[in-house]
Amino acid sequence: MKTTAFAQGVAALALGAFALAGGTNAWPQARSCMERSQPASQAVDFAAAAARQSPAVVSIMVTEGSGDRPAIGDVRPSMPWDRAWARGFASGFIIGSDGYILTSAHAVTGARAISIVTADQRRFDAEVAGVDRLSDVALLKVAASGLPVIVPRRDSELCPGERVAAMGAPFGFERSVTAGVVSANPRYMPGGSGVPLIQSDVALNPGNSGGPLFDERGEVVGMNSMIYSPGGGYFGMSFSLPIDTAMRVADELRATGHVRRGHIGARTQPLTAELAPAFGLASTQGALIVRVDPDSPAAEAGLRSGDVVLAAGGDTAMSYADIQNRVAAARAGGRIALKIWRHKTPLTVQVGVVENPPDASPRTATRAAAQQETRFGLELIERKGVLGISLPSPGLYVQSVSGSAQMAGLRYGDMLIAVNDVEVASLADFDTVIRSIAESDTVALLVVRGSARSYVPILPRSAARAPVARHAGEAVAPVP
């Protein structure tokens, strides 16, 4: 795959900046991008690329999904999935003509029902064949054959500055295309899972999750996964999972329903040029340990925060990605030798390897969603568990919201102190009161939000569960 002149210019600038900063290793990706041939100057034809990709892109409608919500005020990766919708939209793309579809795990986990609409407006009910939350990949299956499939890019080297585009259904507007350039590749999120991502400035919004990122030839280079935002909207940075990683995960999900990975219980981050001198290192090769899980193999082996893993299963210094991959590929029940740098001294540590616990099965997730709906779509936690701090008043706090409670306007962080005229201070209290109320009755929840306190009516559960017919492209007004 040839690079554009702009991408080569970015590589040259990055390589020069690294040399000026006194780096001991030339940035290998920049050097590789510089060495790739330059095509004749021509306009980028994303119209043709989008047309090539479009038949295999699907819109996904999720009924009453659920997921985790970041703490109030957090600035961290935010999945482009808008909780203000009673019905959620996502995107996906067909990877198997026999009905296999890739999308984001966070978009479908816990869903009560999933349906997909193809480019020719055929609608299918979909089942979850498997999910992998670490990589944020879900594999869906529909009863169909002879479907068009995406064309993945075989050359996995994607250079900063290359032009890319995304296709999806932001806010339900299906087959929308946005374009930009690759900002960095690979990019590892602070405190993240160690999975490499493609950073770009392509606009992603709620509903883009799971859609393809493709190059100017119409070949898919990634699956759109998340944005980095203080408020949930697009702020100029988006992240996609490389297509080769997504396809490897899909192969395992199709074969076994889950992904097997080695795990030692140590959370790491890349060793940057700014961090390396603080640990007495001249190179950025290695993985910096930021946390060791209690009772994990890493803890038993004596690993600690501040250790730098220079290599895994060998003596030669490795990149962050290579270390992550080597540990993940290690056999559970065995041991792996880690070359550690501690207090400016090298040492070798033998660490046991265990298998990462599998994600919940689709049926388990569905049961969890059903339990949540008995609480009107509320995920509630008791006072002592909120944000790790002690709160002054007894009550329950809303951790996530969907369904009828969402339609009534409840939000993350609301405190519930009564159901009708009965005070509640625990989940047990709440469930006891709800069981005593008929499904045909309206329920009043006493809600505290800031300094305000008011009752909020919740429609009868039987009415709230009535299905709402809506076309895939029809806009839904969000709850304020």
Short mmCIF file of C-alpha atoms in Angstrom, two decimals:
data_model
loop_
_atom_site.label_atom_id
_atom_site.label_comp_id
_atom_site.label_asym_id
_atom_site.label_seq_id
_atom_site.Cartn_x
_atom_site.Cartn_y
_atom_site.Cartn_z
CA MET A 1 0.00 0.00 0.00
CA LYS A 2 1.47 3.36 -1.01
CA THR A 3 1.50 6.37 1.27
CA THR A 4 0.49 9.87 0.31
CA ALA A 5 3.01 12.71 0.20
CA PHE A 6 1.33 14.21 3.26
CA ALA A 7 1.81 11.00 5.25
CA GLN A 8 5.47 10.87 4.24
CA GLY A 9 5.89 14.48 5.31
CA VAL A 10 4.42 13.65 8.73
CA ALA A 11 6.81 10.72 9.04
CA ALA A 12 9.81 12.90 8.15
CA LEU A 13 8.80 15.53 10.69
CA ALA A 14 8.31 12.92 13.41
CA LEU A 15 11.66 11.31 12.67
CA GLY A 16 13.43 14.66 12.79
CA ALA A 17 11.72 15.66 16.03
CA PHE A 18 12.75 12.37 17.63
CA ALA A 19 16.39 12.96 16.65
CA LEU A 20 16.31 16.52 18.03
CA ALA A 21 14.91 15.19 21.29
CA GLY A 22 17.97 12.98 21.66
CA GLY A 23 16.18 9.66 21.14
CA THR A 24 18.44 6.66 21.06
CA ASN A 25 16.12 4.67 18.78
CA ALA A 26 14.75 6.18 15.58
CA TRP A 27 10.98 5.88 15.56
CA PRO A 28 10.62 2.63 13.57
CA GLN A 29 7.18 3.44 12.22
CA ALA A 30 8.27 6.85 10.95
CA ARG A 31 11.26 5.28 9.22
CA SER A 32 9.06 2.60 7.67
CA CYS A 33 6.55 5.17 6.43
CA MET A 34 9.37 7.24 4.93
CA GLU A 35 10.66 4.22 3.01
CA ARG A 36 7.34 3.44 1.39
CA SER A 37 6.85 4.61 -2.18
CA GLN A 38 4.92 7.75 -3.07
CA PRO A 39 2.07 7.56 -5.59
CA ALA A 40 1.41 10.02 -8.31
CA SER A 41 -0.43 13.09 -7.06
CA GLN A 42 -4.17 12.59 -7.32
CA ALA A 43 -7.32 13.67 -5.56
CA VAL A 44 -8.63 11.43 -2.78
CA ASP A 45 -11.80 9.78 -4.05
CA PHE A 46 -13.68 8.85 -0.89
CA ALA A 47 -16.90 8.76 -2.92
CA ALA A 48 -15.68 5.66 -4.74
CA ALA A 49 -14.21 4.22 -1.53
CA ALA A 50 -17.51 4.70 0.33
CA ALA A 51 -19.45 3.16 -2.54
CA ARG A 52 -17.18 0.12 -2.42
CA GLN A 53 -17.68 -0.23 1.32
CA SER A 54 -21.35 0.64 1.67
CA PRO A 55 -23.01 -2.69 0.72
CA ALA A 56 -21.35 -4.47 3.65
CA VAL A 57 -22.11 -1.80 6.29
CA VAL A 58 -25.18 -2.33 8.48
CA SER A 59 -27.17 -0.23 10.91
CA ILE A 60 -27.87 -1.84 14.26
CA MET A 61 -30.81 -1.11 16.53
CA VAL A 62 -30.48 -2.15 20.15
CA THR A 63 -33.46 -2.22 22.48
CA GLU A 64 -32.76 -1.20 26.05
CA GLY A 65 -29.01 -1.73 26.18
CA SER A 66 -26.90 -1.04 29.24
CA GLY A 67 -23.28 -0.37 30.18
CA ASP A 68 -20.92 1.43 32.53
CA ARG A 69 -20.94 5.19 33.00
CA PRO A 70 -17.79 7.15 33.89
CA ALA A 71 -17.64 9.08 37.11
CA ILE A 72 -19.00 12.63 37.07
CA GLY A 73 -16.35 15.02 35.76
CA ASP A 74 -14.12 12.28 34.38
CA VAL A 75 -12.21 13.09 31.20
CA ARG A 76 -11.50 9.67 29.80
CA PRO A 77 -12.28 7.52 26.78
CA SER A 78 -16.00 7.68 26.18
CA MET A 79 -17.81 5.17 24.04
CA PRO A 80 -19.82 6.90 21.30
CA TRP A 81 -23.08 5.50 22.62
CA ASP A 82 -25.76 7.97 23.70
CA ARG A 83 -27.67 6.94 26.82
CA ALA A 84 -30.37 9.48 26.05
CA TRP A 85 -31.99 7.16 23.50
CA ALA A 86 -34.81 4.82 24.48
CA ARG A 87 -33.65 2.71 21.54
CA GLY A 88 -29.94 2.73 20.74
CA PHE A 89 -28.25 2.93 17.37
CA ALA A 90 -24.92 1.40 16.46
CA SER A 91 -23.12 0.34 13.30
CA GLY A 92 -21.42 -2.78 12.09
CA PHE A 93 -20.02 -4.48 9.02
CA ILE A 94 -20.42 -7.91 7.48
CA ILE A 95 -17.34 -10.15 7.59
CA GLY A 96 -18.98 -13.43 6.55
CA SER A 97 -21.40 -13.97 3.68
CA ASP A 98 -23.14 -16.51 5.93
CA GLY A 99 -24.36 -13.78 8.28
CA TYR A 100 -21.49 -12.88 10.63
CA ILE A 101 -21.23 -9.20 11.55
CA LEU A 102 -18.69 -7.27 13.63
CA THR A 103 -19.67 -4.42 15.94
CA SER A 104 -18.63 -2.91 19.28
CA ALA A 105 -19.16 -5.00 22.40
CA HIS A 106 -20.24 -2.01 24.48
CA ALA A 107 -23.04 -1.28 22.02
CA VAL A 108 -24.78 -4.65 22.39
CA THR A 109 -23.80 -6.02 25.80
CA GLY A 110 -26.92 -6.61 27.87
CA ALA A 111 -29.24 -5.80 24.97
CA ARG A 112 -32.77 -7.17 25.16
CA ALA A 113 -33.14 -7.32 21.38
CA ILE A 114 -30.87 -6.57 18.42
CA SER A 115 -31.86 -6.06 14.81
CA ILE A 116 -29.78 -5.05 11.82
CA VAL A 117 -30.69 -3.30 8.59
CA THR A 118 -28.58 -3.92 5.50
CA ALA A 119 -27.78 -1.46 2.73
CA ASP A 120 -30.67 -2.82 0.63
CA GLN A 121 -33.04 -2.23 3.58
CA ARG A 122 -33.48 -5.84 4.60
CA ARG A 123 -34.04 -6.28 8.33
CA PHE A 124 -32.82 -9.25 10.38
CA ASP A 125 -32.96 -10.21 14.04
CA ALA A 126 -29.42 -10.78 15.32
CA GLU A 127 -27.97 -13.00 18.02
CA VAL A 128 -24.73 -12.36 19.89
CA ALA A 129 -22.29 -15.12 18.97
CA GLY A 130 -19.66 -13.81 21.38
CA VAL A 131 -18.23 -10.69 23.00
CA ASP A 132 -14.73 -9.64 24.01
CA ARG A 133 -14.85 -6.58 26.22
CA LEU A 134 -11.08 -6.16 26.38
CA SER A 135 -10.90 -5.37 22.67
CA ASP A 136 -14.53 -4.09 22.57
CA VAL A 137 -15.51 -6.54 19.84
CA ALA A 138 -18.84 -8.32 19.48
CA LEU A 139 -19.68 -10.92 16.83
CA LEU A 140 -23.32 -11.01 15.72
CA LYS A 141 -25.05 -13.69 13.65
CA VAL A 142 -28.09 -13.30 11.43
CA ALA A 143 -29.95 -15.98 9.48
CA ALA A 144 -28.87 -15.01 5.98
CA SER A 145 -26.54 -16.11 3.21
CA GLY A 146 -24.92 -14.57 0.18
CA LEU A 147 -24.31 -11.27 1.97
CA PRO A 148 -21.69 -8.78 0.71
CA VAL A 149 -18.58 -8.58 2.89
CA ILE A 150 -16.03 -5.87 3.62
CA VAL A 151 -12.56 -5.91 2.09
CA PRO A 152 -9.96 -5.70 4.89
CA ARG A 153 -6.63 -4.05 4.25
CA ARG A 154 -3.92 -6.68 4.21
CA ASP A 155 -1.09 -4.25 4.85
CA SER A 156 -1.52 -3.55 8.56
CA GLU A 157 0.98 -0.66 8.60
CA LEU A 158 -1.11 2.50 8.77
CA CYS A 159 0.92 5.71 8.86
CA PRO A 160 0.08 9.01 10.58
CA GLY A 161 -1.16 11.43 7.96
CA GLU A 162 -2.89 8.80 5.83
CA ARG A 163 -6.42 9.74 4.87
CA VAL A 164 -9.21 7.62 6.27
CA ALA A 165 -12.99 7.78 6.51
CA ALA A 166 -15.70 6.29 8.72
CA MET A 167 -19.16 5.09 7.80
CA GLY A 168 -21.96 4.55 10.29
CA ALA A 169 -25.26 5.74 11.72
CA PRO A 170 -24.52 8.73 13.99
CA PHE A 171 -27.71 9.61 15.88
CA GLY A 172 -29.51 7.12 13.64
CA PHE A 173 -28.58 8.85 10.36
CA GLU A 174 -27.47 5.71 8.57
CA ARG A 175 -24.72 5.49 5.94
CA SER A 176 -23.12 8.78 7.03
CA VAL A 177 -19.50 9.30 5.99
CA THR A 178 -16.92 11.43 7.82
CA ALA A 179 -13.27 11.78 6.80
CA GLY A 180 -9.93 12.85 8.26
CA VAL A 181 -6.40 11.60 8.76
CA VAL A 182 -4.64 9.11 11.00
CA SER A 183 -3.25 11.02 13.97
CA ALA A 184 -1.22 8.23 15.57
CA ASN A 185 -0.86 4.47 15.22
CA PRO A 186 -0.63 2.58 17.45
CA ARG A 187 -2.04 4.55 20.35
CA TYR A 188 -2.45 3.07 23.83
CA MET A 189 -4.99 4.69 26.12
CA PRO A 190 -3.84 5.86 29.57
CA GLY A 191 -4.91 3.24 32.07
CA GLY A 192 -6.36 1.21 29.21
CA SER A 193 -6.31 -2.49 28.41
CA GLY A 194 -3.08 -2.50 26.43
CA VAL A 195 -4.97 -3.05 23.16
CA PRO A 196 -3.46 -0.96 20.33
CA LEU A 197 -5.77 1.60 18.73
CA ILE A 198 -5.71 3.84 15.67
CA GLN A 199 -6.10 7.49 16.64
CA SER A 200 -7.62 9.78 14.01
CA ASP A 201 -9.49 13.07 13.73
CA VAL A 202 -12.43 11.43 11.95
CA ALA A 203 -15.67 12.62 13.55
CA LEU A 204 -17.44 9.82 15.47
CA ASN A 205 -20.72 10.36 17.27
CA PRO A 206 -23.33 8.19 19.02
CA GLY A 207 -24.27 5.49 16.54
CA ASN A 208 -20.83 5.24 14.87
CA SER A 209 -19.74 2.51 17.29
CA GLY A 210 -18.80 -0.66 15.45
CA GLY A 211 -18.70 0.87 11.98
CA PRO A 212 -15.72 0.58 9.63
CA LEU A 213 -12.76 2.92 9.25
CA PHE A 214 -11.48 2.62 5.68
CA ASP A 215 -8.73 4.05 3.54
CA GLU A 216 -9.00 5.89 0.23
CA ARG A 217 -9.07 2.61 -1.68
CA GLY A 218 -12.13 1.46 0.24
CA GLU A 219 -10.25 -1.17 2.25
CA VAL A 220 -11.19 -1.44 5.92
CA VAL A 221 -8.35 -0.58 8.30
CA GLY A 222 -10.23 -0.54 11.60
CA MET A 223 -13.46 -0.78 13.58
CA ASN A 224 -14.61 2.46 15.20
CA SER A 225 -14.68 2.09 18.96
CA MET A 226 -14.39 5.21 21.09
CA ILE A 227 -13.84 8.94 21.43
CA TYR A 228 -11.87 10.95 23.95
CA SER A 229 -14.21 13.53 25.37
CA PRO A 230 -15.02 15.43 28.57
CA GLY A 231 -18.73 15.46 27.80
CA GLY A 232 -19.60 12.50 25.56
CA GLY A 233 -19.51 14.36 22.23
CA TYR A 234 -16.85 14.50 19.52
CA PHE A 235 -13.88 16.69 20.50
CA GLY A 236 -11.48 16.01 17.65
CA MET A 237 -10.04 12.64 18.74
CA SER A 238 -11.44 9.24 17.88
CA PHE A 239 -10.10 5.72 18.19
CA SER A 240 -10.54 2.57 16.16
CA LEU A 241 -9.44 -1.02 16.65
CA PRO A 242 -7.05 -2.20 13.90
CA ILE A 243 -8.83 -4.53 11.50
CA ASP A 244 -6.28 -7.34 11.86
CA THR A 245 -6.86 -7.36 15.63
CA ALA A 246 -10.63 -7.25 15.17
CA MET A 247 -10.57 -10.15 12.71
CA ARG A 248 -8.39 -12.31 14.98
CA VAL A 249 -10.82 -11.73 17.83
CA ALA A 250 -13.75 -12.52 15.53
CA ASP A 251 -12.15 -15.82 14.51
CA GLU A 252 -11.86 -16.89 18.15
CA LEU A 253 -15.38 -15.75 18.99
CA ARG A 254 -16.73 -17.70 16.05
CA ALA A 255 -14.82 -20.83 17.05
CA THR A 256 -15.33 -20.85 20.82
CA GLY A 257 -17.54 -17.90 21.81
CA HIS A 258 -14.77 -16.23 23.79
CA VAL A 259 -11.13 -15.13 23.55
CA ARG A 260 -8.43 -16.90 25.55
CA ARG A 261 -5.62 -14.68 26.84
CA GLY A 262 -2.81 -15.10 29.30
CA HIS A 263 -2.99 -12.80 32.32
CA ILE A 264 -0.59 -12.07 35.18
CA GLY A 265 -2.52 -9.36 37.06
CA ALA A 266 -0.28 -6.36 36.33
CA ARG A 267 -1.64 -3.20 34.70
CA THR A 268 0.85 -1.31 32.57
CA GLN A 269 1.33 1.75 30.39
CA PRO A 270 3.82 2.57 27.64
CA LEU A 271 7.18 3.98 28.69
CA THR A 272 7.32 7.38 27.01
CA ALA A 273 10.35 9.55 26.25
CA GLU A 274 9.32 11.81 29.16
CA LEU A 275 8.96 8.93 31.64
CA ALA A 276 12.03 6.88 30.73
CA PRO A 277 14.65 9.23 32.31
CA ALA A 278 12.77 9.18 35.61
CA PHE A 279 13.47 5.44 35.82
CA GLY A 280 17.05 5.68 34.64
CA LEU A 281 16.36 4.41 31.13
CA ALA A 282 17.46 5.92 27.83
CA SER A 283 15.11 3.86 25.67
CA THR A 284 11.32 3.86 25.53
CA GLN A 285 11.24 0.10 25.05
CA GLY A 286 9.27 -1.61 27.80
CA ALA A 287 6.04 -1.53 29.80
CA LEU A 288 5.73 0.46 33.01
CA ILE A 289 3.71 -1.27 35.74
CA VAL A 290 1.15 1.07 37.29
CA ARG A 291 -0.84 -1.41 39.37
CA VAL A 292 -0.57 -4.96 40.61
CA ASP A 293 -3.82 -6.76 41.41
CA PRO A 294 -4.02 -8.32 44.88
CA ASP A 295 -3.67 -12.11 45.02
CA SER A 296 -2.56 -12.21 41.39
CA PRO A 297 0.46 -14.07 39.94
CA ALA A 298 2.21 -10.71 39.58
CA ALA A 299 1.69 -9.99 43.29
CA GLU A 300 2.93 -13.46 44.25
CA ALA A 301 6.05 -12.91 42.14
CA GLY A 302 6.77 -9.64 43.96
CA LEU A 303 6.11 -7.24 41.08
CA ARG A 304 5.23 -3.69 42.10
CA SER A 305 4.23 -0.33 40.70
CA GLY A 306 7.24 1.41 39.19
CA ASP A 307 8.80 -1.77 37.83
CA VAL A 308 9.52 -1.63 34.12
CA VAL A 309 9.07 -4.82 32.12
CA LEU A 310 11.82 -4.74 29.51
CA ALA A 311 11.08 -8.12 27.92
CA ALA A 312 8.75 -11.08 28.27
CA GLY A 313 9.99 -14.56 27.49
CA GLY A 314 13.33 -13.31 26.19
CA ASP A 315 16.35 -11.11 26.87
CA THR A 316 16.05 -8.60 24.04
CA ALA A 317 14.25 -5.37 24.92
CA MET A 318 10.73 -5.33 23.51
CA SER A 319 8.19 -2.71 22.58
CA TYR A 320 5.11 -2.21 24.71
CA ALA A 321 2.94 -3.95 22.11
CA ASP A 322 5.27 -6.96 21.87
CA ILE A 323 5.26 -7.39 25.65
CA GLN A 324 1.46 -7.22 25.76
CA ASN A 325 1.15 -9.75 22.96
CA ARG A 326 3.75 -12.13 24.45
CA VAL A 327 1.97 -12.25 27.83
CA ALA A 328 -1.46 -12.62 26.21
CA ALA A 329 -0.19 -15.54 24.12
CA ALA A 330 1.35 -17.34 27.11
CA ARG A 331 -0.30 -20.61 28.12
CA ALA A 332 -2.47 -20.49 31.23
CA GLY A 333 -1.00 -22.64 34.01
CA GLY A 334 2.56 -22.05 32.85
CA ARG A 335 5.13 -19.43 33.77
CA ILE A 336 6.77 -16.62 31.83
CA ALA A 337 10.16 -15.01 32.47
CA LEU A 338 9.99 -11.23 32.72
CA LYS A 339 13.09 -9.08 32.47
CA ILE A 340 12.46 -6.32 35.01
CA TRP A 341 14.16 -2.96 35.61
CA ARG A 342 13.82 -1.92 39.27
CA HIS A 343 15.72 0.90 40.97
CA LYS A 344 18.02 1.12 37.94
CA THR A 345 18.94 -2.56 38.32
CA PRO A 346 17.96 -5.42 35.98
CA LEU A 347 16.54 -8.65 37.32
CA THR A 348 14.58 -11.61 36.00
CA VAL A 349 11.31 -12.73 37.58
CA GLN A 350 9.33 -15.90 36.87
CA VAL A 351 5.60 -15.12 36.90
CA GLY A 352 2.69 -17.52 36.72
CA VAL A 353 0.13 -17.12 33.96
CA VAL A 354 -3.61 -17.53 34.39
CA GLU A 355 -6.38 -17.24 31.85
CA ASN A 356 -8.34 -14.01 31.69
CA PRO A 357 -11.87 -14.68 32.98
CA PRO A 358 -14.26 -15.00 30.02
CA ASP A 359 -16.85 -12.33 29.39
CA ALA A 360 -20.41 -13.02 30.45
CA SER A 361 -22.34 -15.14 28.00
CA PRO A 362 -25.05 -13.45 25.97
CA ARG A 363 -27.69 -15.25 28.04
CA THR A 364 -26.15 -14.05 31.29
CA ALA A 365 -26.07 -10.49 29.96
CA THR A 366 -29.71 -10.78 28.91
CA ARG A 367 -30.69 -11.96 32.38
CA ALA A 368 -28.84 -8.97 33.86
CA ALA A 369 -30.76 -6.64 31.56
CA ALA A 370 -34.05 -8.26 32.59
CA GLN A 371 -33.16 -7.73 36.27
CA GLN A 372 -32.40 -4.09 35.55
CA GLU A 373 -35.78 -3.59 33.87
CA THR A 374 -37.58 -4.81 37.01
CA ARG A 375 -36.07 -1.64 38.50
CA PHE A 376 -37.47 0.46 35.63
CA GLY A 377 -34.16 0.36 33.75
CA LEU A 378 -32.15 1.66 36.70
CA GLU A 379 -28.78 0.33 37.76
CA LEU A 380 -28.62 1.33 41.42
CA ILE A 381 -25.85 1.25 43.99
CA GLU A 382 -26.02 1.94 47.69
CA ARG A 383 -24.52 5.00 49.30
CA LYS A 384 -21.22 3.46 50.37
CA GLY A 385 -20.32 2.41 46.84
CA VAL A 386 -20.65 5.76 45.05
CA LEU A 387 -17.42 7.09 43.56
CA GLY A 388 -15.46 5.75 46.53
CA ILE A 389 -16.55 8.56 48.88
CA SER A 390 -18.91 8.84 51.81
CA LEU A 391 -22.13 10.69 51.08
CA PRO A 392 -24.16 12.49 53.75
CA SER A 393 -27.65 11.06 53.23
CA PRO A 394 -28.92 7.49 53.04
CA GLY A 395 -30.39 6.38 49.76
CA LEU A 396 -29.68 4.75 46.45
CA TYR A 397 -27.74 6.32 43.62
CA VAL A 398 -28.29 5.91 39.89
CA GLN A 399 -25.25 4.39 38.18
CA SER A 400 -26.83 3.97 34.74
CA VAL A 401 -30.31 4.45 33.34
CA SER A 402 -32.35 3.13 30.44
CA GLY A 403 -35.92 2.12 29.67
CA SER A 404 -38.85 3.74 31.46
CA ALA A 405 -36.72 5.56 34.05
CA GLN A 406 -34.69 7.14 31.28
CA MET A 407 -37.87 8.26 29.54
CA ALA A 408 -38.97 9.86 32.83
CA GLY A 409 -35.78 11.96 32.90
CA LEU A 410 -33.71 10.24 35.61
CA ARG A 411 -29.96 10.71 35.30
CA TYR A 412 -26.69 9.27 36.46
CA GLY A 413 -25.93 10.54 39.98
CA ASP A 414 -29.57 11.03 41.05
CA MET A 415 -30.30 9.80 44.57
CA LEU A 416 -33.50 7.86 45.32
CA ILE A 417 -34.83 8.08 48.87
CA ALA A 418 -38.41 6.86 48.56
CA VAL A 419 -40.77 4.83 46.40
CA ASN A 420 -44.26 6.28 46.67
CA ASP A 421 -44.55 6.98 50.41
CA VAL A 422 -42.04 4.35 51.56
CA GLU A 423 -38.45 5.35 52.35
CA VAL A 424 -35.71 3.20 50.82
CA ALA A 425 -32.06 3.08 51.82
CA SER A 426 -30.88 -0.13 50.17
CA LEU A 427 -31.44 -2.28 47.12
CA ALA A 428 -33.33 -4.74 49.31
CA ASP A 429 -35.69 -1.96 50.44
CA PHE A 430 -36.25 -0.85 46.86
CA ASP A 431 -36.96 -4.35 45.56
CA THR A 432 -39.34 -5.12 48.43
CA VAL A 433 -41.43 -2.05 47.69
CA ILE A 434 -41.47 -2.66 43.94
CA ARG A 435 -42.69 -6.23 44.40
CA SER A 436 -45.69 -4.92 46.33
CA ILE A 437 -46.77 -2.62 43.48
CA ALA A 438 -48.86 -3.93 40.61
CA GLU A 439 -47.38 -3.68 37.13
CA SER A 440 -50.38 -1.63 36.03
CA ASP A 441 -49.73 1.08 38.64
CA THR A 442 -47.74 4.28 38.16
CA VAL A 443 -44.82 4.53 40.58
CA ALA A 444 -43.51 7.77 42.13
CA LEU A 445 -39.81 7.93 42.92
CA LEU A 446 -38.58 10.62 45.32
CA VAL A 447 -35.41 11.92 43.67
CA VAL A 448 -32.71 14.21 45.05
CA ARG A 449 -30.66 16.06 42.42
CA GLY A 450 -28.27 18.62 43.85
CA SER A 451 -30.28 20.71 46.31
CA ALA A 452 -33.61 19.92 44.62
CA ARG A 453 -35.98 17.18 45.74
CA SER A 454 -39.04 16.05 43.79
CA TYR A 455 -41.20 13.05 42.96
CA VAL A 456 -40.81 11.66 39.44
CA PRO A 457 -43.62 9.50 38.01
CA ILE A 458 -42.68 6.25 36.28
CA LEU A 459 -45.19 4.85 33.82
CA PRO A 460 -46.65 1.39 34.50
CA ARG A 461 -44.15 -1.33 33.68
CA SER A 462 -46.58 -3.10 31.39
CA ALA A 463 -46.94 0.07 29.31
CA ALA A 464 -43.20 0.83 29.38
CA ARG A 465 -42.40 -2.55 27.87
CA ALA A 466 -44.72 -2.13 24.91
CA PRO A 467 -42.62 -2.19 21.74
CA VAL A 468 -42.32 1.01 19.71
CA ALA A 469 -42.12 0.60 15.93
CA ARG A 470 -39.51 2.90 14.46
CA HIS A 471 -37.61 2.94 11.16
CA ALA A 472 -33.86 2.52 11.40
CA GLY A 473 -33.22 6.03 10.12
CA GLU A 474 -35.89 7.82 12.14
CA ALA A 475 -34.54 10.35 14.62
CA VAL A 476 -35.59 10.02 18.26
CA ALA A 477 -35.68 13.07 20.50
CA PRO A 478 -33.35 12.63 23.48
CA VAL A 479 -34.65 13.07 27.01
CA PRO A 480 -33.33 16.40 28.41
#
